[in-house]
Amino acid sequence: MRRHEESVGVQVEACVTLANLACNNNNNMTAIAKEGGIKAVVSAMRQHEASAGVQEAVCAAMANMAYKNNKNRIAVAKAGGIEAVVKAMRRHKNAVGVQEKACGALRNLACNNNSIQTEIA
């Protein structure tokens, strides 16, 4: 992701891969965060704000990385992920995939975490 930051295609595929790796696998969720995956996906969101595909893929990755993993929820919030998700929802109002994946990300980020719930509200 870092070597090809300018490539929309690379960012989409990398985020989809991270989403798949993190899906119901806490060891992978932890490893992704440890290796800088959370910062990388938030960076991709910021760099490719106009790309609905990147926004959707990042939201899917965030949703899976945050699922039942409070450390990752906090890391996403600290990296600016919540603001980036909300911004994507506003920018891509008519993109159903972005809206769906963003709602999933916010749901998993807010789950059992009062401070993140407050930040989202």
Short mmCIF file of N, CA, C and O in Angstrom, two decimals:
data_model
loop_
_atom_site.label_atom_id
_atom_site.label_comp_id
_atom_site.label_asym_id
_atom_site.label_seq_id
_atom_site.Cartn_x
_atom_site.Cartn_y
_atom_site.Cartn_z
N MET A 1 0.82 -1.19 0.00
CA MET A 1 0.00 0.00 0.00
C MET A 1 0.87 1.26 0.00
O MET A 1 0.54 2.22 -0.67
N ARG A 2 1.94 1.22 0.75
CA ARG A 2 2.79 2.41 0.86
C ARG A 2 3.55 2.69 -0.43
O ARG A 2 3.73 3.83 -0.82
N ARG A 3 4.02 1.63 -1.07
CA ARG A 3 4.83 1.80 -2.28
C ARG A 3 4.00 2.33 -3.45
O ARG A 3 4.51 3.02 -4.32
N HIS A 4 2.70 2.02 -3.46
CA HIS A 4 1.84 2.44 -4.57
C HIS A 4 0.65 3.24 -4.05
O HIS A 4 -0.50 2.99 -4.42
N GLU A 5 0.94 4.21 -3.21
CA GLU A 5 -0.10 5.02 -2.59
C GLU A 5 -0.99 5.72 -3.60
O GLU A 5 -2.17 5.95 -3.35
N GLU A 6 -0.44 6.06 -4.77
CA GLU A 6 -1.19 6.81 -5.77
C GLU A 6 -2.15 5.94 -6.57
O GLU A 6 -3.03 6.44 -7.25
N SER A 7 -2.01 4.63 -6.49
CA SER A 7 -2.81 3.72 -7.29
C SER A 7 -4.12 3.35 -6.60
O SER A 7 -4.13 2.67 -5.57
N VAL A 8 -5.22 3.77 -7.21
CA VAL A 8 -6.54 3.42 -6.67
C VAL A 8 -6.72 1.91 -6.65
O VAL A 8 -7.18 1.33 -5.66
N GLY A 9 -6.34 1.25 -7.73
CA GLY A 9 -6.51 -0.20 -7.82
C GLY A 9 -5.76 -0.96 -6.74
O GLY A 9 -6.29 -1.89 -6.14
N VAL A 10 -4.52 -0.55 -6.49
CA VAL A 10 -3.73 -1.20 -5.45
C VAL A 10 -4.37 -0.98 -4.09
O VAL A 10 -4.47 -1.92 -3.28
N GLN A 11 -4.83 0.21 -3.83
CA GLN A 11 -5.43 0.51 -2.53
C GLN A 11 -6.71 -0.30 -2.32
O GLN A 11 -6.94 -0.84 -1.24
N VAL A 12 -7.54 -0.38 -3.37
CA VAL A 12 -8.78 -1.16 -3.25
C VAL A 12 -8.45 -2.62 -2.96
O VAL A 12 -8.99 -3.22 -2.01
N GLU A 13 -7.58 -3.20 -3.75
CA GLU A 13 -7.26 -4.62 -3.58
C GLU A 13 -6.59 -4.90 -2.23
O GLU A 13 -6.88 -5.91 -1.58
N ALA A 14 -5.72 -4.00 -1.80
CA ALA A 14 -5.06 -4.18 -0.50
C ALA A 14 -6.08 -4.11 0.64
O ALA A 14 -6.02 -4.92 1.58
N CYS A 15 -7.00 -3.18 0.56
CA CYS A 15 -8.00 -3.04 1.62
C CYS A 15 -8.95 -4.23 1.63
O CYS A 15 -9.33 -4.71 2.71
N VAL A 16 -9.34 -4.71 0.46
CA VAL A 16 -10.20 -5.90 0.40
C VAL A 16 -9.46 -7.10 1.00
O VAL A 16 -10.04 -7.90 1.75
N THR A 17 -8.17 -7.22 0.70
CA THR A 17 -7.37 -8.30 1.26
C THR A 17 -7.30 -8.19 2.78
O THR A 17 -7.47 -9.19 3.49
N LEU A 18 -7.05 -6.99 3.29
CA LEU A 18 -7.01 -6.80 4.75
C LEU A 18 -8.36 -7.12 5.38
O LEU A 18 -8.42 -7.73 6.46
N ALA A 19 -9.43 -6.72 4.71
CA ALA A 19 -10.77 -7.03 5.23
C ALA A 19 -10.96 -8.53 5.32
O ALA A 19 -11.46 -9.05 6.34
N ASN A 20 -10.55 -9.25 4.28
CA ASN A 20 -10.70 -10.71 4.29
C ASN A 20 -9.83 -11.35 5.36
O ASN A 20 -10.26 -12.28 6.05
N LEU A 21 -8.60 -10.88 5.51
CA LEU A 21 -7.71 -11.45 6.52
C LEU A 21 -8.23 -11.21 7.94
O LEU A 21 -8.07 -12.07 8.82
N ALA A 22 -8.83 -10.06 8.15
CA ALA A 22 -9.31 -9.70 9.49
C ALA A 22 -10.65 -10.34 9.84
O ALA A 22 -11.02 -10.39 11.01
N CYS A 23 -11.34 -10.85 8.86
CA CYS A 23 -12.70 -11.38 9.07
C CYS A 23 -12.70 -12.52 10.09
O CYS A 23 -12.18 -13.61 9.82
N ASN A 24 -13.26 -12.24 11.26
CA ASN A 24 -13.40 -13.24 12.33
C ASN A 24 -12.10 -13.91 12.72
O ASN A 24 -12.08 -15.07 13.12
N ASN A 25 -10.98 -13.18 12.61
CA ASN A 25 -9.69 -13.76 12.96
C ASN A 25 -8.93 -12.75 13.81
O ASN A 25 -8.26 -11.85 13.28
N ASN A 26 -9.05 -12.89 15.13
CA ASN A 26 -8.45 -11.92 16.04
C ASN A 26 -6.93 -11.86 15.92
O ASN A 26 -6.34 -10.79 16.06
N ASN A 27 -6.29 -12.98 15.66
CA ASN A 27 -4.83 -12.97 15.48
C ASN A 27 -4.44 -12.10 14.29
O ASN A 27 -3.48 -11.32 14.37
N ASN A 28 -5.16 -12.24 13.19
CA ASN A 28 -4.87 -11.40 12.03
C ASN A 28 -5.20 -9.94 12.29
O ASN A 28 -4.46 -9.05 11.86
N MET A 29 -6.30 -9.67 13.00
CA MET A 29 -6.65 -8.29 13.33
C MET A 29 -5.51 -7.64 14.10
O MET A 29 -5.12 -6.50 13.81
N THR A 30 -4.99 -8.36 15.07
CA THR A 30 -3.89 -7.84 15.89
C THR A 30 -2.63 -7.64 15.06
O THR A 30 -1.97 -6.60 15.17
N ALA A 31 -2.31 -8.59 14.21
CA ALA A 31 -1.12 -8.48 13.37
C ALA A 31 -1.22 -7.33 12.39
O ALA A 31 -0.26 -6.59 12.16
N ILE A 32 -2.39 -7.13 11.80
CA ILE A 32 -2.59 -6.03 10.86
C ILE A 32 -2.36 -4.70 11.56
O ILE A 32 -1.66 -3.82 11.03
N ALA A 33 -2.91 -4.55 12.74
CA ALA A 33 -2.71 -3.30 13.50
C ALA A 33 -1.24 -3.11 13.85
O ALA A 33 -0.70 -2.01 13.69
N LYS A 34 -0.60 -4.16 14.30
CA LYS A 34 0.81 -4.10 14.71
C LYS A 34 1.71 -3.68 13.55
O LYS A 34 2.68 -2.95 13.73
N GLU A 35 1.37 -4.12 12.35
CA GLU A 35 2.20 -3.82 11.17
C GLU A 35 1.82 -2.52 10.48
O GLU A 35 2.32 -2.22 9.40
N GLY A 36 0.94 -1.73 11.08
CA GLY A 36 0.59 -0.42 10.53
C GLY A 36 -0.58 -0.42 9.58
O GLY A 36 -0.81 0.56 8.87
N GLY A 37 -1.35 -1.50 9.58
CA GLY A 37 -2.48 -1.60 8.66
C GLY A 37 -3.57 -0.57 8.90
O GLY A 37 -4.18 -0.09 7.94
N ILE A 38 -3.82 -0.24 10.14
CA ILE A 38 -4.87 0.74 10.44
C ILE A 38 -4.47 2.11 9.89
O ILE A 38 -5.26 2.77 9.22
N LYS A 39 -3.26 2.52 10.16
CA LYS A 39 -2.80 3.82 9.64
C LYS A 39 -2.79 3.81 8.11
O LYS A 39 -3.12 4.82 7.48
N ALA A 40 -2.44 2.68 7.52
CA ALA A 40 -2.38 2.59 6.06
C ALA A 40 -3.76 2.75 5.43
O ALA A 40 -3.91 3.45 4.41
N VAL A 41 -4.78 2.13 6.01
CA VAL A 41 -6.11 2.25 5.42
C VAL A 41 -6.69 3.65 5.62
O VAL A 41 -7.33 4.19 4.71
N VAL A 42 -6.43 4.25 6.76
CA VAL A 42 -6.90 5.63 6.97
C VAL A 42 -6.18 6.57 6.00
O VAL A 42 -6.80 7.46 5.41
N SER A 43 -4.91 6.34 5.77
CA SER A 43 -4.16 7.14 4.80
C SER A 43 -4.74 6.98 3.40
O SER A 43 -4.86 7.96 2.66
N ALA A 44 -5.10 5.76 3.05
CA ALA A 44 -5.71 5.52 1.73
C ALA A 44 -7.02 6.28 1.60
O ALA A 44 -7.31 6.86 0.54
N MET A 45 -7.81 6.31 2.65
CA MET A 45 -9.07 7.06 2.63
C MET A 45 -8.82 8.53 2.36
O MET A 45 -9.52 9.15 1.57
N ARG A 46 -7.83 9.08 3.03
CA ARG A 46 -7.54 10.50 2.89
C ARG A 46 -6.98 10.82 1.51
O ARG A 46 -7.29 11.86 0.93
N GLN A 47 -6.13 9.94 0.99
CA GLN A 47 -5.49 10.21 -0.29
C GLN A 47 -6.45 10.03 -1.46
O GLN A 47 -6.29 10.67 -2.49
N HIS A 48 -7.43 9.18 -1.31
CA HIS A 48 -8.34 8.88 -2.41
C HIS A 48 -9.79 9.18 -2.03
O HIS A 48 -10.69 8.36 -2.24
N GLU A 49 -10.02 10.37 -1.51
CA GLU A 49 -11.36 10.76 -1.06
C GLU A 49 -12.39 10.70 -2.17
O GLU A 49 -13.55 10.42 -1.92
N ALA A 50 -11.98 10.95 -3.41
CA ALA A 50 -12.92 10.97 -4.53
C ALA A 50 -13.29 9.58 -5.03
O ALA A 50 -14.25 9.44 -5.79
N SER A 51 -12.57 8.57 -4.61
CA SER A 51 -12.82 7.21 -5.09
C SER A 51 -13.78 6.47 -4.17
O SER A 51 -13.42 6.08 -3.05
N ALA A 52 -14.98 6.23 -4.67
CA ALA A 52 -15.96 5.47 -3.89
C ALA A 52 -15.45 4.05 -3.64
O ALA A 52 -15.68 3.48 -2.57
N GLY A 53 -14.72 3.49 -4.60
CA GLY A 53 -14.19 2.14 -4.44
C GLY A 53 -13.22 2.03 -3.28
O GLY A 53 -13.28 1.07 -2.50
N VAL A 54 -12.33 3.00 -3.16
CA VAL A 54 -11.38 2.99 -2.04
C VAL A 54 -12.13 3.19 -0.74
O VAL A 54 -11.89 2.48 0.25
N GLN A 55 -13.05 4.12 -0.72
CA GLN A 55 -13.79 4.40 0.51
C GLN A 55 -14.56 3.17 0.99
O GLN A 55 -14.54 2.82 2.17
N GLU A 56 -15.20 2.48 0.05
CA GLU A 56 -15.94 1.28 0.40
C GLU A 56 -15.02 0.18 0.93
O GLU A 56 -15.31 -0.46 1.95
N ALA A 57 -13.89 -0.02 0.24
CA ALA A 57 -12.96 -1.07 0.65
C ALA A 57 -12.34 -0.78 2.01
O ALA A 57 -12.18 -1.69 2.84
N VAL A 58 -12.00 0.48 2.26
CA VAL A 58 -11.43 0.84 3.56
C VAL A 58 -12.46 0.64 4.67
O VAL A 58 -12.14 0.11 5.73
N CYS A 59 -13.69 1.04 4.42
CA CYS A 59 -14.72 0.86 5.44
C CYS A 59 -14.93 -0.62 5.76
O CYS A 59 -15.11 -0.99 6.92
N ALA A 60 -14.87 -1.47 4.75
CA ALA A 60 -14.99 -2.91 4.98
C ALA A 60 -13.82 -3.41 5.83
O ALA A 60 -14.01 -4.20 6.76
N ALA A 61 -12.62 -2.94 5.51
CA ALA A 61 -11.44 -3.35 6.28
C ALA A 61 -11.56 -2.87 7.72
O ALA A 61 -11.28 -3.63 8.67
N MET A 62 -11.96 -1.63 7.91
CA MET A 62 -12.12 -1.10 9.27
C MET A 62 -13.16 -1.89 10.05
O MET A 62 -12.96 -2.19 11.24
N ALA A 63 -14.27 -2.19 9.39
CA ALA A 63 -15.33 -2.94 10.08
C ALA A 63 -14.79 -4.28 10.58
O ALA A 63 -15.03 -4.65 11.73
N ASN A 64 -14.06 -4.97 9.74
CA ASN A 64 -13.55 -6.28 10.14
C ASN A 64 -12.43 -6.18 11.16
O ASN A 64 -12.32 -7.01 12.06
N MET A 65 -11.58 -5.17 11.05
CA MET A 65 -10.50 -5.01 12.02
C MET A 65 -11.02 -4.62 13.40
O MET A 65 -10.38 -4.91 14.41
N ALA A 66 -12.18 -3.97 13.44
CA ALA A 66 -12.74 -3.50 14.71
C ALA A 66 -13.69 -4.51 15.35
O ALA A 66 -14.07 -4.35 16.51
N TYR A 67 -14.05 -5.55 14.63
CA TYR A 67 -15.04 -6.52 15.13
C TYR A 67 -14.51 -7.24 16.37
O TYR A 67 -13.51 -7.95 16.32
N LYS A 68 -15.16 -7.01 17.48
CA LYS A 68 -14.82 -7.63 18.77
C LYS A 68 -13.34 -7.43 19.14
O LYS A 68 -12.73 -8.30 19.76
N ASN A 69 -12.77 -6.29 18.76
CA ASN A 69 -11.37 -6.01 19.07
C ASN A 69 -11.26 -4.56 19.53
O ASN A 69 -11.12 -3.64 18.71
N ASN A 70 -11.35 -4.36 20.85
CA ASN A 70 -11.38 -3.00 21.38
C ASN A 70 -10.09 -2.24 21.15
O ASN A 70 -10.11 -1.03 20.92
N LYS A 71 -8.94 -2.92 21.16
CA LYS A 71 -7.68 -2.23 20.90
C LYS A 71 -7.67 -1.65 19.49
O LYS A 71 -7.21 -0.52 19.27
N ASN A 72 -8.17 -2.39 18.53
CA ASN A 72 -8.24 -1.88 17.16
C ASN A 72 -9.27 -0.76 17.04
O ASN A 72 -9.06 0.19 16.29
N ARG A 73 -10.37 -0.86 17.77
CA ARG A 73 -11.36 0.23 17.75
C ARG A 73 -10.70 1.53 18.18
O ARG A 73 -10.87 2.57 17.54
N ILE A 74 -9.96 1.45 19.26
CA ILE A 74 -9.29 2.64 19.78
C ILE A 74 -8.24 3.14 18.79
O ILE A 74 -8.11 4.34 18.55
N ALA A 75 -7.49 2.22 18.19
CA ALA A 75 -6.45 2.60 17.21
C ALA A 75 -7.07 3.27 15.99
O ALA A 75 -6.52 4.26 15.48
N VAL A 76 -8.19 2.78 15.52
CA VAL A 76 -8.87 3.41 14.38
C VAL A 76 -9.31 4.81 14.76
O VAL A 76 -9.11 5.77 13.99
N ALA A 77 -9.88 4.96 15.93
CA ALA A 77 -10.32 6.29 16.38
C ALA A 77 -9.14 7.25 16.49
O ALA A 77 -9.21 8.39 16.01
N LYS A 78 -8.04 6.80 17.08
CA LYS A 78 -6.85 7.65 17.24
C LYS A 78 -6.24 8.03 15.89
O LYS A 78 -5.66 9.11 15.75
N ALA A 79 -6.37 7.15 14.90
CA ALA A 79 -5.81 7.41 13.57
C ALA A 79 -6.69 8.34 12.74
O ALA A 79 -6.32 8.71 11.62
N GLY A 80 -7.84 8.72 13.27
CA GLY A 80 -8.75 9.59 12.53
C GLY A 80 -9.73 8.84 11.65
O GLY A 80 -10.36 9.43 10.77
N GLY A 81 -9.88 7.56 11.91
CA GLY A 81 -10.75 6.74 11.08
C GLY A 81 -12.21 7.09 11.15
O GLY A 81 -12.92 7.02 10.14
N ILE A 82 -12.68 7.48 12.32
CA ILE A 82 -14.11 7.82 12.45
C ILE A 82 -14.45 9.03 11.60
O ILE A 82 -15.41 9.03 10.84
N GLU A 83 -13.63 10.06 11.70
CA GLU A 83 -13.86 11.27 10.90
C GLU A 83 -13.79 10.94 9.41
O GLU A 83 -14.59 11.46 8.62
N ALA A 84 -12.87 10.08 9.03
CA ALA A 84 -12.72 9.72 7.62
C ALA A 84 -13.94 8.95 7.12
O ALA A 84 -14.39 9.18 5.99
N VAL A 85 -14.49 8.07 7.94
CA VAL A 85 -15.68 7.33 7.55
C VAL A 85 -16.87 8.27 7.38
O VAL A 85 -17.59 8.20 6.38
N VAL A 86 -17.07 9.16 8.32
CA VAL A 86 -18.18 10.11 8.24
C VAL A 86 -18.03 11.00 7.01
O VAL A 86 -18.99 11.26 6.28
N LYS A 87 -16.81 11.43 6.74
CA LYS A 87 -16.54 12.26 5.56
C LYS A 87 -16.86 11.49 4.28
O LYS A 87 -17.44 12.05 3.34
N ALA A 88 -16.50 10.22 4.24
CA ALA A 88 -16.81 9.39 3.06
C ALA A 88 -18.31 9.26 2.87
O ALA A 88 -18.80 9.33 1.73
N MET A 89 -19.04 9.10 3.96
CA MET A 89 -20.50 9.00 3.85
C MET A 89 -21.10 10.29 3.31
O MET A 89 -22.02 10.23 2.49
N ARG A 90 -20.58 11.41 3.71
CA ARG A 90 -21.09 12.68 3.22
C ARG A 90 -20.74 12.91 1.75
O ARG A 90 -21.55 13.40 0.97
N ARG A 91 -19.52 12.56 1.39
CA ARG A 91 -19.05 12.79 0.02
C ARG A 91 -19.70 11.84 -0.99
O ARG A 91 -19.94 12.21 -2.13
N HIS A 92 -19.96 10.63 -0.57
CA HIS A 92 -20.48 9.60 -1.47
C HIS A 92 -21.90 9.20 -1.06
O HIS A 92 -22.21 8.02 -0.87
N LYS A 93 -22.77 10.21 -0.97
CA LYS A 93 -24.15 10.00 -0.51
C LYS A 93 -24.92 8.99 -1.34
O LYS A 93 -25.77 8.28 -0.83
N ASN A 94 -24.64 8.95 -2.62
CA ASN A 94 -25.40 8.09 -3.53
C ASN A 94 -24.72 6.74 -3.81
O ASN A 94 -25.22 5.95 -4.60
N ALA A 95 -23.59 6.50 -3.18
CA ALA A 95 -22.87 5.24 -3.37
C ALA A 95 -23.32 4.25 -2.30
O ALA A 95 -22.88 4.31 -1.15
N VAL A 96 -24.19 3.35 -2.69
CA VAL A 96 -24.79 2.41 -1.74
C VAL A 96 -23.72 1.59 -1.03
O VAL A 96 -23.80 1.38 0.19
N GLY A 97 -22.71 1.13 -1.76
CA GLY A 97 -21.65 0.32 -1.15
C GLY A 97 -20.89 1.07 -0.07
O GLY A 97 -20.57 0.50 0.98
N VAL A 98 -20.60 2.33 -0.33
CA VAL A 98 -19.90 3.15 0.67
C VAL A 98 -20.79 3.29 1.90
O VAL A 98 -20.32 3.11 3.04
N GLN A 99 -22.05 3.60 1.70
CA GLN A 99 -22.96 3.79 2.82
C GLN A 99 -23.09 2.50 3.65
O GLN A 99 -23.03 2.53 4.88
N GLU A 100 -23.23 1.38 2.97
CA GLU A 100 -23.37 0.10 3.66
C GLU A 100 -22.13 -0.24 4.47
O GLU A 100 -22.21 -0.58 5.66
N LYS A 101 -20.95 -0.17 3.84
CA LYS A 101 -19.72 -0.55 4.53
C LYS A 101 -19.38 0.46 5.62
O LYS A 101 -18.84 0.09 6.67
N ALA A 102 -19.69 1.73 5.40
CA ALA A 102 -19.42 2.75 6.42
C ALA A 102 -20.28 2.52 7.65
O ALA A 102 -19.80 2.64 8.79
N CYS A 103 -21.54 2.17 7.44
CA CYS A 103 -22.42 1.87 8.58
C CYS A 103 -21.88 0.67 9.36
O CYS A 103 -21.89 0.66 10.59
N GLY A 104 -21.40 -0.33 8.64
CA GLY A 104 -20.81 -1.50 9.30
C GLY A 104 -19.58 -1.13 10.11
O GLY A 104 -19.38 -1.63 11.22
N ALA A 105 -18.76 -0.26 9.53
CA ALA A 105 -17.56 0.18 10.25
C ALA A 105 -17.94 0.93 11.53
O ALA A 105 -17.40 0.66 12.60
N LEU A 106 -18.86 1.87 11.40
CA LEU A 106 -19.27 2.65 12.58
C LEU A 106 -19.92 1.74 13.63
O LEU A 106 -19.68 1.91 14.83
N ARG A 107 -20.71 0.77 13.18
CA ARG A 107 -21.34 -0.17 14.12
C ARG A 107 -20.28 -0.93 14.91
O ARG A 107 -20.34 -0.99 16.14
N ASN A 108 -19.30 -1.49 14.21
CA ASN A 108 -18.28 -2.28 14.90
C ASN A 108 -17.35 -1.41 15.75
O ASN A 108 -16.88 -1.85 16.79
N LEU A 109 -17.10 -0.20 15.31
CA LEU A 109 -16.27 0.70 16.11
C LEU A 109 -16.98 1.10 17.40
O LEU A 109 -16.35 1.20 18.45
N ALA A 110 -18.29 1.31 17.34
CA ALA A 110 -19.04 1.79 18.50
C ALA A 110 -19.37 0.69 19.50
O ALA A 110 -19.62 0.98 20.67
N CYS A 111 -19.33 -0.55 19.07
CA CYS A 111 -19.78 -1.66 19.91
C CYS A 111 -19.00 -1.73 21.23
O CYS A 111 -17.78 -1.84 21.24
N ASN A 112 -19.73 -1.61 22.33
CA ASN A 112 -19.16 -1.73 23.68
C ASN A 112 -18.05 -0.74 23.98
O ASN A 112 -17.14 -1.04 24.75
N ASN A 113 -18.08 0.43 23.36
CA ASN A 113 -17.06 1.43 23.63
C ASN A 113 -17.74 2.80 23.72
O ASN A 113 -18.03 3.43 22.71
N ASN A 114 -17.99 3.23 24.95
CA ASN A 114 -18.74 4.47 25.18
C ASN A 114 -18.05 5.71 24.62
O ASN A 114 -18.72 6.60 24.10
N SER A 115 -16.74 5.78 24.70
CA SER A 115 -16.06 6.98 24.21
C SER A 115 -16.15 7.07 22.70
O SER A 115 -16.34 8.16 22.14
N ILE A 116 -16.08 5.95 22.00
CA ILE A 116 -16.23 5.97 20.55
C ILE A 116 -17.67 6.24 20.17
O ILE A 116 -17.95 6.98 19.22
N GLN A 117 -18.61 5.71 20.92
CA GLN A 117 -20.02 6.00 20.67
C GLN A 117 -20.27 7.50 20.76
O GLN A 117 -20.96 8.08 19.91
N THR A 118 -19.67 8.13 21.75
CA THR A 118 -19.81 9.58 21.92
C THR A 118 -19.18 10.32 20.76
O THR A 118 -19.74 11.29 20.24
N GLU A 119 -18.02 9.87 20.32
CA GLU A 119 -17.32 10.52 19.20
C GLU A 119 -18.14 10.40 17.91
O GLU A 119 -18.24 11.36 17.14
N ILE A 120 -18.76 9.26 17.69
CA ILE A 120 -19.56 9.07 16.49
C ILE A 120 -20.82 9.94 16.54
O ILE A 120 -21.20 10.53 15.53
N ALA A 121 -21.44 10.02 17.70
CA ALA A 121 -22.68 10.79 17.85
C ALA A 121 -22.40 12.25 17.64
O ALA A 121 -23.13 12.99 17.08
#
